Tab-separated table of C-alpha atoms in Angstrom:
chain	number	residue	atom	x	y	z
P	1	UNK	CA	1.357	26.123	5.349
P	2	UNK	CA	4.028	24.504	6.788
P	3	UNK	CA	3.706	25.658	10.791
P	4	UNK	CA	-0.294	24.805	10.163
P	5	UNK	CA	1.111	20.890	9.059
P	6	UNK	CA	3.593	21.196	12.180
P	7	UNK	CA	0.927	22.263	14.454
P	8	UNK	CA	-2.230	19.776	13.523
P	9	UNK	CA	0.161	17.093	13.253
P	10	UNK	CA	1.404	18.274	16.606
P	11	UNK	CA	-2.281	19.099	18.552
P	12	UNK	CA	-3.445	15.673	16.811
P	13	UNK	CA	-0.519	13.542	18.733
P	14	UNK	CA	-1.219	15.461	21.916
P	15	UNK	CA	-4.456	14.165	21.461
P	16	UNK	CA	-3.861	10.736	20.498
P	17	UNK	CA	-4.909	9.691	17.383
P	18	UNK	CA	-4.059	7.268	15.140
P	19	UNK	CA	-1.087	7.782	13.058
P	20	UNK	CA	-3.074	7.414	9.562
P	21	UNK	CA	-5.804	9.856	11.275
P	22	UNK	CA	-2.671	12.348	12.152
P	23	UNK	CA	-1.867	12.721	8.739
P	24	UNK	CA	-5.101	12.995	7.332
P	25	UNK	CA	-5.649	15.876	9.954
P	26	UNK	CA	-2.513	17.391	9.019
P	27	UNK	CA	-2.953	17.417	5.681
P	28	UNK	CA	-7.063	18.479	5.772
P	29	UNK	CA	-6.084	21.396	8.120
P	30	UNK	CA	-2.754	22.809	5.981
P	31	UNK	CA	-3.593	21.835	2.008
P	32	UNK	CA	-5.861	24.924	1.024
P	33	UNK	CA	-7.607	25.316	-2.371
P	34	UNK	CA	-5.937	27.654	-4.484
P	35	UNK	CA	-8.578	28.054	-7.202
P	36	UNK	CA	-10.802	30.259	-4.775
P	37	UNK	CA	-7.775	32.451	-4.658
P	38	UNK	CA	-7.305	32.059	-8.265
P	39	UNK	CA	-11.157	32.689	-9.466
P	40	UNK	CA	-10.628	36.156	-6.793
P	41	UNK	CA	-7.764	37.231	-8.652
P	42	UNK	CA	-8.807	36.805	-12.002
P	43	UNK	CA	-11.967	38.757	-10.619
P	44	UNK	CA	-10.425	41.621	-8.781
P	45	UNK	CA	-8.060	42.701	-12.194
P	46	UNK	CA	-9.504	43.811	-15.137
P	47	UNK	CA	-6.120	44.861	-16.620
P	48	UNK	CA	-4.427	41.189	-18.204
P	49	UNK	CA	-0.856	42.442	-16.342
P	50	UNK	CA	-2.034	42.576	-13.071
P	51	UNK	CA	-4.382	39.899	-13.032
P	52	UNK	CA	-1.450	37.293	-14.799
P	53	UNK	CA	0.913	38.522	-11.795
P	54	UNK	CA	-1.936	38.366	-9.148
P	55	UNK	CA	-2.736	34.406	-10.627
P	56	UNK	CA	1.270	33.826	-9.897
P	57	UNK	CA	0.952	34.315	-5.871
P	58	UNK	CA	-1.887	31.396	-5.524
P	59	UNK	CA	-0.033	29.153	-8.439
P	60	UNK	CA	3.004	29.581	-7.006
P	61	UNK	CA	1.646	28.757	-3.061
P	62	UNK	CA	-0.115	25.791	-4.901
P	63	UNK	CA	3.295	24.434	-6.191
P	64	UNK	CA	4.825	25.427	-2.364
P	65	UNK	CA	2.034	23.398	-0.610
P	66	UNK	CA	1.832	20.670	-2.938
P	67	UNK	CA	5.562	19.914	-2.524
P	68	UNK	CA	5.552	20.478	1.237
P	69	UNK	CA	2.478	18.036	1.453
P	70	UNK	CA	4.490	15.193	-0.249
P	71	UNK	CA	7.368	15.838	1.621
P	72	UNK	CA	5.153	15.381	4.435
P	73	UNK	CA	3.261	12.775	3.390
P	74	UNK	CA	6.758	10.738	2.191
P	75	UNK	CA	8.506	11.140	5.273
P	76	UNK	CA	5.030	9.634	7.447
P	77	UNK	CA	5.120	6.563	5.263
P	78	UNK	CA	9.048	5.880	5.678
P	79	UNK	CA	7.982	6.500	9.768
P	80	UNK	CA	5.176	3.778	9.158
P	81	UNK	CA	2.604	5.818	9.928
P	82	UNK	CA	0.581	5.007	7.059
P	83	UNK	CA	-1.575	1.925	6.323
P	84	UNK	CA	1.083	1.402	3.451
P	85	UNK	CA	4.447	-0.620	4.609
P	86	UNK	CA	6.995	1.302	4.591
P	87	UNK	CA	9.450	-1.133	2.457
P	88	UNK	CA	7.061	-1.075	-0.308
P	89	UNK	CA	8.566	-0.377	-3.475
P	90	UNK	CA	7.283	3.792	-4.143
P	91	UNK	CA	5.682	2.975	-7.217
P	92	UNK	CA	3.703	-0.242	-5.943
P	93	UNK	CA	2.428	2.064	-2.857
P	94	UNK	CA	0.946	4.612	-4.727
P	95	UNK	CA	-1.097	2.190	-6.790
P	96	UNK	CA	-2.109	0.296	-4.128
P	97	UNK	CA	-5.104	0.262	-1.970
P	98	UNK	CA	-4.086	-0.513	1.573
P	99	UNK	CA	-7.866	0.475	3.400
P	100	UNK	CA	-8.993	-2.497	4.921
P	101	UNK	CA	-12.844	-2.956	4.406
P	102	UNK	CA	-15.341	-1.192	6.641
P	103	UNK	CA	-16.465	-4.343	8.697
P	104	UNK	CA	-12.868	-5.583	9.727
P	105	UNK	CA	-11.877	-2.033	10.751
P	106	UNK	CA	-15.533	-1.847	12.714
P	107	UNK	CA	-14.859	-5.068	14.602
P	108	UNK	CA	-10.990	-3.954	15.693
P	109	UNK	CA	-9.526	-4.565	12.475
P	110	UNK	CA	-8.257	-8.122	13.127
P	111	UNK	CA	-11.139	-9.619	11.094
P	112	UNK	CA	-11.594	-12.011	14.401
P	113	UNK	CA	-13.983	-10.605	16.464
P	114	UNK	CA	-16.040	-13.115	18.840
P	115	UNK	CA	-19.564	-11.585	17.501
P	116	UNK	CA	-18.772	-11.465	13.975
P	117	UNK	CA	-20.867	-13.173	11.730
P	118	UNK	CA	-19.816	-16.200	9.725
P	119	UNK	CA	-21.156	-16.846	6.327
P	120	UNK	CA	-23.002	-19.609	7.409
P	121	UNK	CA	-24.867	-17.008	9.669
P	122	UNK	CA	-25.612	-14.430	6.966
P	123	UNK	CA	-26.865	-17.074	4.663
P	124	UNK	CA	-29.477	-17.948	7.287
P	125	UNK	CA	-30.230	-14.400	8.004
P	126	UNK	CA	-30.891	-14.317	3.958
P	127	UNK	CA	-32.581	-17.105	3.858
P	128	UNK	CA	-35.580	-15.378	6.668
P	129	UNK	CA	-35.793	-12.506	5.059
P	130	UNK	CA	-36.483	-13.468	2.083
P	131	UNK	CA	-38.731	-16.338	3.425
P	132	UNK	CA	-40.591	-13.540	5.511
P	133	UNK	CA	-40.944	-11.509	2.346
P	134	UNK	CA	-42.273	-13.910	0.558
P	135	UNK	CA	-45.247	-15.372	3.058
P	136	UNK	CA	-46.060	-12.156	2.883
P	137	UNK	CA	-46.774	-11.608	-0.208
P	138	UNK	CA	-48.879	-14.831	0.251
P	139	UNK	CA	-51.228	-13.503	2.532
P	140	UNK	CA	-54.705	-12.281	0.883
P	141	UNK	CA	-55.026	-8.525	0.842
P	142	UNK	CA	-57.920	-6.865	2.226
């Protein structure tokens, strides 16, 4: 688990992505679902002594992984290579929301793109479509 973070973290720098994007990589490519491997053990035992010791490998990679991921995860925020600033207090990070909102992050994130919309300009936009909707509705069906 932990050469597979080392490695996607590694091949997604090489490639040159965004440090929020290298974690999310790194952790997608790593963090594997133990319950598949639980559900096959519980399957492939029918005797409850080797099925309870063949649930221990998955639980126990499940604790590994989990540990390894915030480890992981922990030491990428105190880099600041999260969204989240890395002098947050702990608790205040992990209860806040630090996505910015599809549109900004569209239009370069700054929120100041020259051919964004103002709200003067979606109004208007509003205001034909529902004007155009409703002539329509005006005109005599056939």
């Amino acid at each position: 688990m932990v050469a597979g973070l080392l490695i996607a973290t590694t091949i997604s720098l090489l490639i040159k992505l965004k440090k929020p994007q290298v974690i999310s990589v790194g952790i997608e490519c790593s963090y594997q679902n133990i319950g598949i491997a639980t559900s096959a053990a519980v399957t492939m035992w029918s005797n409850p002594t080797d099925r309870g010791h063949a649930i221990c490998v998955p639980m126990l990679y499940g604790v590994v992984e989990g540990l390894a991921a915030f480890i992981y995860c922990f030491i990428c925020w105190k880099l600041n290579w999260t969204k989240a600033p890395r002098d947050e207090k702990f608790c205040q990070m992990l209860v806040t929301s630090y996505e910015v909102d599809a549109d900004s992050e569209h239009n370069g994130g700054d929120g100041e793109d020259e051919n964004e919309e103002s709200g003067d300009d979606i109004e208007k936009g509003k205001e034909e479509i529902t004007d155009q909707s409703t002539s329509s509705l005006e005109e005599p069906l056939l």
